[in-house]
């Protein structure tokens, strides 16, 4: 392919030379056009090894793929998937990016230890968080990054997760008690914003304990989502205080509150979560001050809310918009909700996975439908990936690898002809040899949490938090989605476009015109909820 491109370039140059008269101005014109032609050829044709994934040329030379990514965000890789290539090299300017669409090849990427996510965490952190150069130098030149990730994984033990879940769900239970009293119904004109604000505060309570900065200033909840919404503009790094003013100002307010929290050692409180303690300890151990820890740790609040909460919204919208499904799920959940004589209801989150297969399936199906994130890896050394059937590709050191969940989560070869629809029991495992290959393809294609050593460490917290909340609603409440006229509806909102910095889509217009009504079920008016695992 490279040889053909060279021949074409040579023919083009010969045409230019032969067609222009030999005057002084013509020589200048020839020189300029030759220079342009050489530059176009150079930039549109990065050096390629025949063993690399085949080149996928953009429709607009040199910058076409870059324009597509900016314009269509993560959906651009869904567009490229239409070219039916398992893997491809995307030339961008004078560099290249590897795009992987085949689920088996993606799993090969996840297993490969020469492919790492950590460089992205370092490179984008300063743009996202705006910390000082001294902190950046520590991150780049010390052992902080591996120690930081090690601290995260050590904080995700069963006991620590249970404590976080119990604190989050206790907040949710108290909030429901306050808005749903007796038989009176609670209504919100925006279902998404109600869930968003409720669970943002619940998550912050679980993370930070009684000194939760968002409890002291509830306006920080709105700032959390302003920061999230405009982050793609901020990440461009072009005069962010002007081009991304709302995001920039929200970041400053959030970081001021978090700097006060960490600067005054409030993360040492016994009821602060272990993940907050471990991450802060790793930063402090490398000489980063408490105030700078607060600037850096906006990342934790962002990652804990930005995807988990929209996922919960879609989970609830898909479930509660289908009354027949609600009835089936309620029959499954009620045996797990143990009522005592004193009006207390205990839900054992640890048994939900085994005893509520349809509920768990609905949760995973909601993830499949809503998660459209991009997986990113950096090639640390020349390496290969393989589909196990003889197809192997070379990946060159220094290049980036990108994989789209929007593609794999909608592949008909993995999910069947109804891949674009919400199917409640899709993830109820089907036994038998005839289903083994199908189940294997589903597992390979479901990449919402990444894979390999970079598997999302917070997935189990999100699972228990979301399942516990929805199980409570199914058992003790009637939940009805409402249309723009506040009438019951059996539809779900249209999703917005997923940004390159996000993973889970939000409803279009931030959910405007899609409300919710919540009412306690008869006989459940005065119960108190308790959660164990």
PDB file of C-alpha atoms in Angstrom, residues 46-254:
ATOM      1  CA  UNK A  46       2.855   7.648   8.399  1.00  0.00           C
ATOM      2  CA  UNK A  47       5.439   4.891   8.245  1.00  0.00           C
ATOM      3  CA  UNK A  48       3.778   1.491   8.285  1.00  0.00           C
ATOM      4  CA  UNK A  49       4.971  -2.034   8.911  1.00  0.00           C
ATOM      5  CA  UNK A  50       3.138  -4.636   6.830  1.00  0.00           C
ATOM      6  CA  UNK A  51       2.301  -6.507  10.046  1.00  0.00           C
ATOM      7  CA  UNK A  52       0.404  -3.564  11.552  1.00  0.00           C
ATOM      8  CA  UNK A  53      -3.379  -3.273  11.158  1.00  0.00           C
ATOM      9  CA  UNK A  54      -4.201  -2.082   7.625  1.00  0.00           C
ATOM     10  CA  UNK A  55      -4.462   1.661   7.062  1.00  0.00           C
ATOM     11  CA  UNK A  56      -7.938   3.227   7.078  1.00  0.00           C
ATOM     12  CA  UNK A  57      -7.539   6.472   5.143  1.00  0.00           C
ATOM     13  CA  UNK A  58      -9.763   9.409   6.156  1.00  0.00           C
ATOM     14  CA  UNK A  59     -12.074  10.873   3.555  1.00  0.00           C
ATOM     15  CA  UNK A  60     -10.413  14.258   4.138  1.00  0.00           C
ATOM     16  CA  UNK A  61      -6.633  13.713   3.885  1.00  0.00           C
ATOM     17  CA  UNK A  62      -4.393  14.345   6.892  1.00  0.00           C
ATOM     18  CA  UNK A  63      -7.031  15.733   9.281  1.00  0.00           C
ATOM     19  CA  UNK A  64     -10.188  13.764   8.449  1.00  0.00           C
ATOM     20  CA  UNK A  65     -10.057  11.389  11.415  1.00  0.00           C
ATOM     21  CA  UNK A  66      -9.262  14.257  13.786  1.00  0.00           C
ATOM     22  CA  UNK A  67     -12.262  16.233  12.517  1.00  0.00           C
ATOM     23  CA  UNK A  68     -14.464  13.146  12.870  1.00  0.00           C
ATOM     24  CA  UNK A  69     -13.430  12.601  16.488  1.00  0.00           C
ATOM     25  CA  UNK A  70     -14.035  16.240  17.409  1.00  0.00           C
ATOM     26  CA  UNK A  71     -17.358  16.428  15.585  1.00  0.00           C
ATOM     27  CA  UNK A  72     -18.877  13.064  16.487  1.00  0.00           C
ATOM     28  CA  UNK A  73     -17.023  12.340  19.750  1.00  0.00           C
ATOM     29  CA  UNK A  74     -17.118   8.643  20.686  1.00  0.00           C
ATOM     30  CA  UNK A  75     -19.756   7.956  17.987  1.00  0.00           C
ATOM     31  CA  UNK A  76     -17.062   8.397  15.335  1.00  0.00           C
ATOM     32  CA  UNK A  77     -15.766   4.888  15.969  1.00  0.00           C
ATOM     33  CA  UNK A  78     -19.273   3.541  15.395  1.00  0.00           C
ATOM     34  CA  UNK A  79     -19.200   5.265  11.993  1.00  0.00           C
ATOM     35  CA  UNK A  80     -15.818   3.729  11.173  1.00  0.00           C
ATOM     36  CA  UNK A  81     -17.117   0.290  12.175  1.00  0.00           C
ATOM     37  CA  UNK A  82     -19.316   0.417   9.091  1.00  0.00           C
ATOM     38  CA  UNK A  83     -16.173  -0.178   7.018  1.00  0.00           C
ATOM     39  CA  UNK A  84     -16.145  -3.735   8.435  1.00  0.00           C
ATOM     40  CA  UNK A  85     -12.526  -3.947   9.591  1.00  0.00           C
ATOM     41  CA  UNK A  86     -11.491  -5.882  12.696  1.00  0.00           C
ATOM     42  CA  UNK A  87      -8.607  -3.493  13.344  1.00  0.00           C
ATOM     43  CA  UNK A  88      -7.131  -0.553  11.470  1.00  0.00           C
ATOM     44  CA  UNK A  89      -4.397   2.054  11.589  1.00  0.00           C
ATOM     45  CA  UNK A  90      -5.872   5.555  11.521  1.00  0.00           C
ATOM     46  CA  UNK A  91      -3.421   8.142  10.129  1.00  0.00           C
ATOM     47  CA  UNK A  92      -3.798  11.465  11.955  1.00  0.00           C
ATOM     48  CA  UNK A  93      -1.454  14.279  10.872  1.00  0.00           C
ATOM     49  CA  UNK A  94       1.937  12.551  10.807  1.00  0.00           C
ATOM     50  CA  UNK A  95       1.031  10.058  13.531  1.00  0.00           C
ATOM     51  CA  UNK A  96      -1.319   7.115  13.857  1.00  0.00           C
ATOM     52  CA  UNK A  97      -3.853   5.546  16.185  1.00  0.00           C
ATOM     53  CA  UNK A  98      -4.902   1.906  16.196  1.00  0.00           C
ATOM     54  CA  UNK A  99      -8.649   1.312  16.193  1.00  0.00           C
ATOM     55  CA  UNK A 100      -9.847  -2.128  17.334  1.00  0.00           C
ATOM     56  CA  UNK A 101     -13.423  -3.252  16.630  1.00  0.00           C
ATOM     57  CA  UNK A 102     -13.279  -7.044  16.989  1.00  0.00           C
ATOM     58  CA  UNK A 103     -14.246  -8.164  20.543  1.00  0.00           C
ATOM     59  CA  UNK A 104     -11.730 -11.018  20.638  1.00  0.00           C
ATOM     60  CA  UNK A 105      -8.908  -8.680  19.602  1.00  0.00           C
ATOM     61  CA  UNK A 106     -10.047  -6.219  22.267  1.00  0.00           C
ATOM     62  CA  UNK A 107      -9.722  -8.932  24.909  1.00  0.00           C
ATOM     63  CA  UNK A 108      -6.219  -9.614  23.577  1.00  0.00           C
ATOM     64  CA  UNK A 109      -5.465  -5.921  24.131  1.00  0.00           C
ATOM     65  CA  UNK A 110      -6.695  -6.118  27.716  1.00  0.00           C
ATOM     66  CA  UNK A 111      -4.530  -9.162  28.468  1.00  0.00           C
ATOM     67  CA  UNK A 112      -1.362  -7.633  26.997  1.00  0.00           C
ATOM     68  CA  UNK A 113       0.925  -6.182  29.680  1.00  0.00           C
ATOM     69  CA  UNK A 114       2.765  -4.045  27.110  1.00  0.00           C
ATOM     70  CA  UNK A 115      -0.403  -1.988  26.680  1.00  0.00           C
ATOM     71  CA  UNK A 116      -1.128   0.434  29.509  1.00  0.00           C
ATOM     72  CA  UNK A 117      -3.740   2.984  30.544  1.00  0.00           C
ATOM     73  CA  UNK A 118      -1.494   4.719  33.080  1.00  0.00           C
ATOM     74  CA  UNK A 119       0.199   7.143  30.625  1.00  0.00           C
ATOM     75  CA  UNK A 120      -3.215   8.642  29.836  1.00  0.00           C
ATOM     76  CA  UNK A 121      -3.906   9.151  33.532  1.00  0.00           C
ATOM     77  CA  UNK A 122      -0.677  11.150  33.801  1.00  0.00           C
ATOM     78  CA  UNK A 123      -0.934  13.116  30.547  1.00  0.00           C
ATOM     79  CA  UNK A 124      -4.524  14.278  30.916  1.00  0.00           C
ATOM     80  CA  UNK A 125      -4.516  14.816  34.675  1.00  0.00           C
ATOM     81  CA  UNK A 126      -2.945  18.274  34.638  1.00  0.00           C
ATOM     82  CA  UNK A 127      -5.324  19.578  31.973  1.00  0.00           C
ATOM     83  CA  UNK A 128      -8.314  18.145  33.781  1.00  0.00           C
ATOM     84  CA  UNK A 129      -7.301  19.197  37.280  1.00  0.00           C
ATOM     85  CA  UNK A 130      -4.943  22.154  36.780  1.00  0.00           C
ATOM     86  CA  UNK A 131      -2.477  21.187  39.522  1.00  0.00           C
ATOM     87  CA  UNK A 132       0.919  22.903  39.710  1.00  0.00           C
ATOM     88  CA  UNK A 133       4.097  21.871  37.892  1.00  0.00           C
ATOM     89  CA  UNK A 134       5.722  20.661  41.112  1.00  0.00           C
ATOM     90  CA  UNK A 135       2.958  18.077  41.493  1.00  0.00           C
ATOM     91  CA  UNK A 136       3.278  17.121  37.829  1.00  0.00           C
ATOM     92  CA  UNK A 137       7.027  16.561  38.273  1.00  0.00           C
ATOM     93  CA  UNK A 138       6.394  14.228  41.220  1.00  0.00           C
ATOM     94  CA  UNK A 139       3.854  12.261  39.183  1.00  0.00           C
ATOM     95  CA  UNK A 140       6.206  11.931  36.217  1.00  0.00           C
ATOM     96  CA  UNK A 141       9.462  11.202  38.038  1.00  0.00           C
ATOM     97  CA  UNK A 142       8.508   9.160  41.099  1.00  0.00           C
ATOM     98  CA  UNK A 143       6.808   5.883  41.921  1.00  0.00           C
ATOM     99  CA  UNK A 144       3.591   7.705  42.834  1.00  0.00           C
ATOM    100  CA  UNK A 145       1.423   6.387  39.987  1.00  0.00           C
ATOM    101  CA  UNK A 146       1.831   2.631  40.673  1.00  0.00           C
ATOM    102  CA  UNK A 147       1.583   3.243  44.433  1.00  0.00           C
ATOM    103  CA  UNK A 148      -1.560   5.320  43.881  1.00  0.00           C
ATOM    104  CA  UNK A 149      -3.256   2.578  41.852  1.00  0.00           C
ATOM    105  CA  UNK A 150      -2.117  -0.037  44.372  1.00  0.00           C
ATOM    106  CA  UNK A 151      -3.764   1.977  47.150  1.00  0.00           C
ATOM    107  CA  UNK A 152      -7.003   2.099  45.183  1.00  0.00           C
ATOM    108  CA  UNK A 153      -7.122  -1.666  44.715  1.00  0.00           C
ATOM    109  CA  UNK A 154      -6.296  -2.313  48.389  1.00  0.00           C
ATOM    110  CA  UNK A 155      -9.201  -0.105  49.442  1.00  0.00           C
ATOM    111  CA  UNK A 156     -11.725  -2.234  47.533  1.00  0.00           C
ATOM    112  CA  UNK A 157     -11.994  -5.059  50.092  1.00  0.00           C
ATOM    113  CA  UNK A 158     -15.388  -6.497  50.990  1.00  0.00           C
ATOM    114  CA  UNK A 159     -15.481  -4.749  54.386  1.00  0.00           C
ATOM    115  CA  UNK A 160     -14.574  -1.356  52.940  1.00  0.00           C
ATOM    116  CA  UNK A 161     -17.111  -1.691  50.137  1.00  0.00           C
ATOM    117  CA  UNK A 162     -19.849  -2.697  52.571  1.00  0.00           C
ATOM    118  CA  UNK A 163     -19.179   0.366  54.722  1.00  0.00           C
ATOM    119  CA  UNK A 164     -19.356   2.667  51.698  1.00  0.00           C
ATOM    120  CA  UNK A 165     -22.538   1.034  50.420  1.00  0.00           C
ATOM    121  CA  UNK A 166     -24.197   1.163  53.830  1.00  0.00           C
ATOM    122  CA  UNK A 167     -23.425   4.885  54.171  1.00  0.00           C
ATOM    123  CA  UNK A 168     -24.631   5.700  50.647  1.00  0.00           C
ATOM    124  CA  UNK A 169     -27.849   3.702  50.950  1.00  0.00           C
ATOM    125  CA  UNK A 170     -28.570   5.055  54.440  1.00  0.00           C
ATOM    126  CA  UNK A 171     -28.525   8.546  52.951  1.00  0.00           C
ATOM    127  CA  UNK A 172     -30.853   7.434  50.142  1.00  0.00           C
ATOM    128  CA  UNK A 173     -33.239   5.792  52.613  1.00  0.00           C
ATOM    129  CA  UNK A 174     -33.422   8.931  54.754  1.00  0.00           C
ATOM    130  CA  UNK A 175     -33.982  11.075  51.668  1.00  0.00           C
ATOM    131  CA  UNK A 176     -36.873   8.852  50.555  1.00  0.00           C
ATOM    132  CA  UNK A 177     -38.365   9.034  54.055  1.00  0.00           C
ATOM    133  CA  UNK A 178     -38.347  12.820  53.803  1.00  0.00           C
ATOM    134  CA  UNK A 179     -40.071  13.055  50.410  1.00  0.00           C
ATOM    135  CA  UNK A 180     -42.403  10.039  50.566  1.00  0.00           C
ATOM    136  CA  UNK A 181     -44.421  10.334  53.761  1.00  0.00           C
ATOM    137  CA  UNK A 182     -47.377   8.032  54.308  1.00  0.00           C
ATOM    138  CA  UNK A 183     -49.430   7.589  51.161  1.00  0.00           C
ATOM    139  CA  UNK A 184     -48.522  10.983  49.670  1.00  0.00           C
ATOM    140  CA  UNK A 185     -46.764  10.907  46.303  1.00  0.00           C
ATOM    141  CA  UNK A 186     -43.543  12.728  45.499  1.00  0.00           C
ATOM    142  CA  UNK A 187     -43.185  14.154  41.999  1.00  0.00           C
ATOM    143  CA  UNK A 188     -40.126  15.535  40.216  1.00  0.00           C
ATOM    144  CA  UNK A 189     -40.380  17.228  36.829  1.00  0.00           C
ATOM    145  CA  UNK A 190     -36.952  15.870  35.858  1.00  0.00           C
ATOM    146  CA  UNK A 191     -36.316  12.194  36.649  1.00  0.00           C
ATOM    147  CA  UNK A 192     -32.635  12.378  35.686  1.00  0.00           C
ATOM    148  CA  UNK A 193     -31.831  15.466  37.762  1.00  0.00           C
ATOM    149  CA  UNK A 194     -33.644  13.986  40.776  1.00  0.00           C
ATOM    150  CA  UNK A 195     -31.613  10.761  40.581  1.00  0.00           C
ATOM    151  CA  UNK A 196     -28.441  12.725  39.793  1.00  0.00           C
ATOM    152  CA  UNK A 197     -28.653  15.004  42.820  1.00  0.00           C
ATOM    153  CA  UNK A 198     -29.825  12.280  45.204  1.00  0.00           C
ATOM    154  CA  UNK A 199     -27.019   9.896  44.292  1.00  0.00           C
ATOM    155  CA  UNK A 200     -24.316  12.572  44.014  1.00  0.00           C
ATOM    156  CA  UNK A 201     -24.866  13.466  47.656  1.00  0.00           C
ATOM    157  CA  UNK A 202     -25.179   9.797  48.651  1.00  0.00           C
ATOM    158  CA  UNK A 203     -21.873   8.995  46.946  1.00  0.00           C
ATOM    159  CA  UNK A 204     -20.155  11.982  48.565  1.00  0.00           C
ATOM    160  CA  UNK A 205     -21.440  10.850  51.972  1.00  0.00           C
ATOM    161  CA  UNK A 206     -19.998   7.392  51.352  1.00  0.00           C
ATOM    162  CA  UNK A 207     -16.634   8.817  50.284  1.00  0.00           C
ATOM    163  CA  UNK A 208     -15.998  11.665  52.704  1.00  0.00           C
ATOM    164  CA  UNK A 209     -17.931  10.747  55.840  1.00  0.00           C
ATOM    165  CA  UNK A 210     -19.422  13.324  58.237  1.00  0.00           C
ATOM    166  CA  UNK A 211     -17.166  16.121  56.941  1.00  0.00           C
ATOM    167  CA  UNK A 212     -18.488  15.715  53.399  1.00  0.00           C
ATOM    168  CA  UNK A 213     -17.802  19.068  51.640  1.00  0.00           C
ATOM    169  CA  UNK A 214     -20.996  18.765  49.568  1.00  0.00           C
ATOM    170  CA  UNK A 215     -23.065  18.489  52.752  1.00  0.00           C
ATOM    171  CA  UNK A 216     -21.658  21.855  53.859  1.00  0.00           C
ATOM    172  CA  UNK A 217     -22.431  23.499  50.491  1.00  0.00           C
ATOM    173  CA  UNK A 218     -25.095  21.793  48.369  1.00  0.00           C
ATOM    174  CA  UNK A 219     -24.362  24.120  45.412  1.00  0.00           C
ATOM    175  CA  UNK A 220     -21.250  22.019  44.858  1.00  0.00           C
ATOM    176  CA  UNK A 221     -23.545  19.261  43.525  1.00  0.00           C
ATOM    177  CA  UNK A 222     -24.427  21.469  40.574  1.00  0.00           C
ATOM    178  CA  UNK A 223     -20.753  22.376  40.138  1.00  0.00           C
ATOM    179  CA  UNK A 224     -19.894  18.663  39.973  1.00  0.00           C
ATOM    180  CA  UNK A 225     -22.089  18.279  36.895  1.00  0.00           C
ATOM    181  CA  UNK A 226     -21.134  21.599  35.288  1.00  0.00           C
ATOM    182  CA  UNK A 227     -17.527  20.423  35.502  1.00  0.00           C
ATOM    183  CA  UNK A 228     -18.452  17.062  33.984  1.00  0.00           C
ATOM    184  CA  UNK A 229     -20.516  18.521  31.139  1.00  0.00           C
ATOM    185  CA  UNK A 230     -17.912  20.978  29.839  1.00  0.00           C
ATOM    186  CA  UNK A 231     -14.817  18.877  30.540  1.00  0.00           C
ATOM    187  CA  UNK A 232     -14.140  18.100  26.834  1.00  0.00           C
ATOM    188  CA  UNK A 233     -13.677  21.837  26.168  1.00  0.00           C
ATOM    189  CA  UNK A 234     -11.497  22.287  29.250  1.00  0.00           C
ATOM    190  CA  UNK A 235      -9.304  19.363  28.165  1.00  0.00           C
ATOM    191  CA  UNK A 236      -8.365  21.170  24.956  1.00  0.00           C
ATOM    192  CA  UNK A 237      -6.228  23.420  27.147  1.00  0.00           C
ATOM    193  CA  UNK A 238      -6.817  26.540  25.031  1.00  0.00           C
ATOM    194  CA  UNK A 239      -7.338  29.502  27.408  1.00  0.00           C
ATOM    195  CA  UNK A 240      -9.651  27.383  29.596  1.00  0.00           C
ATOM    196  CA  UNK A 241     -10.670  30.288  31.848  1.00  0.00           C
ATOM    197  CA  UNK A 242     -12.247  31.832  28.725  1.00  0.00           C
ATOM    198  CA  UNK A 243     -13.200  28.963  26.399  1.00  0.00           C
ATOM    199  CA  UNK A 244     -14.477  26.711  29.219  1.00  0.00           C
ATOM    200  CA  UNK A 245     -15.389  29.391  31.753  1.00  0.00           C
ATOM    201  CA  UNK A 246     -18.299  27.548  33.442  1.00  0.00           C
ATOM    202  CA  UNK A 247     -16.256  24.371  33.821  1.00  0.00           C
ATOM    203  CA  UNK A 248     -13.153  26.284  34.939  1.00  0.00           C
ATOM    204  CA  UNK A 249     -15.051  28.222  37.622  1.00  0.00           C
ATOM    205  CA  UNK A 250     -16.893  25.112  38.835  1.00  0.00           C
ATOM    206  CA  UNK A 251     -13.542  23.338  39.119  1.00  0.00           C
ATOM    207  CA  UNK A 252     -12.140  26.167  41.226  1.00  0.00           C
ATOM    208  CA  UNK A 253     -15.067  26.064  43.642  1.00  0.00           C
ATOM    209  CA  UNK A 254     -14.935  22.279  43.990  1.00  0.00           C
TER     210      UNK A 254
END
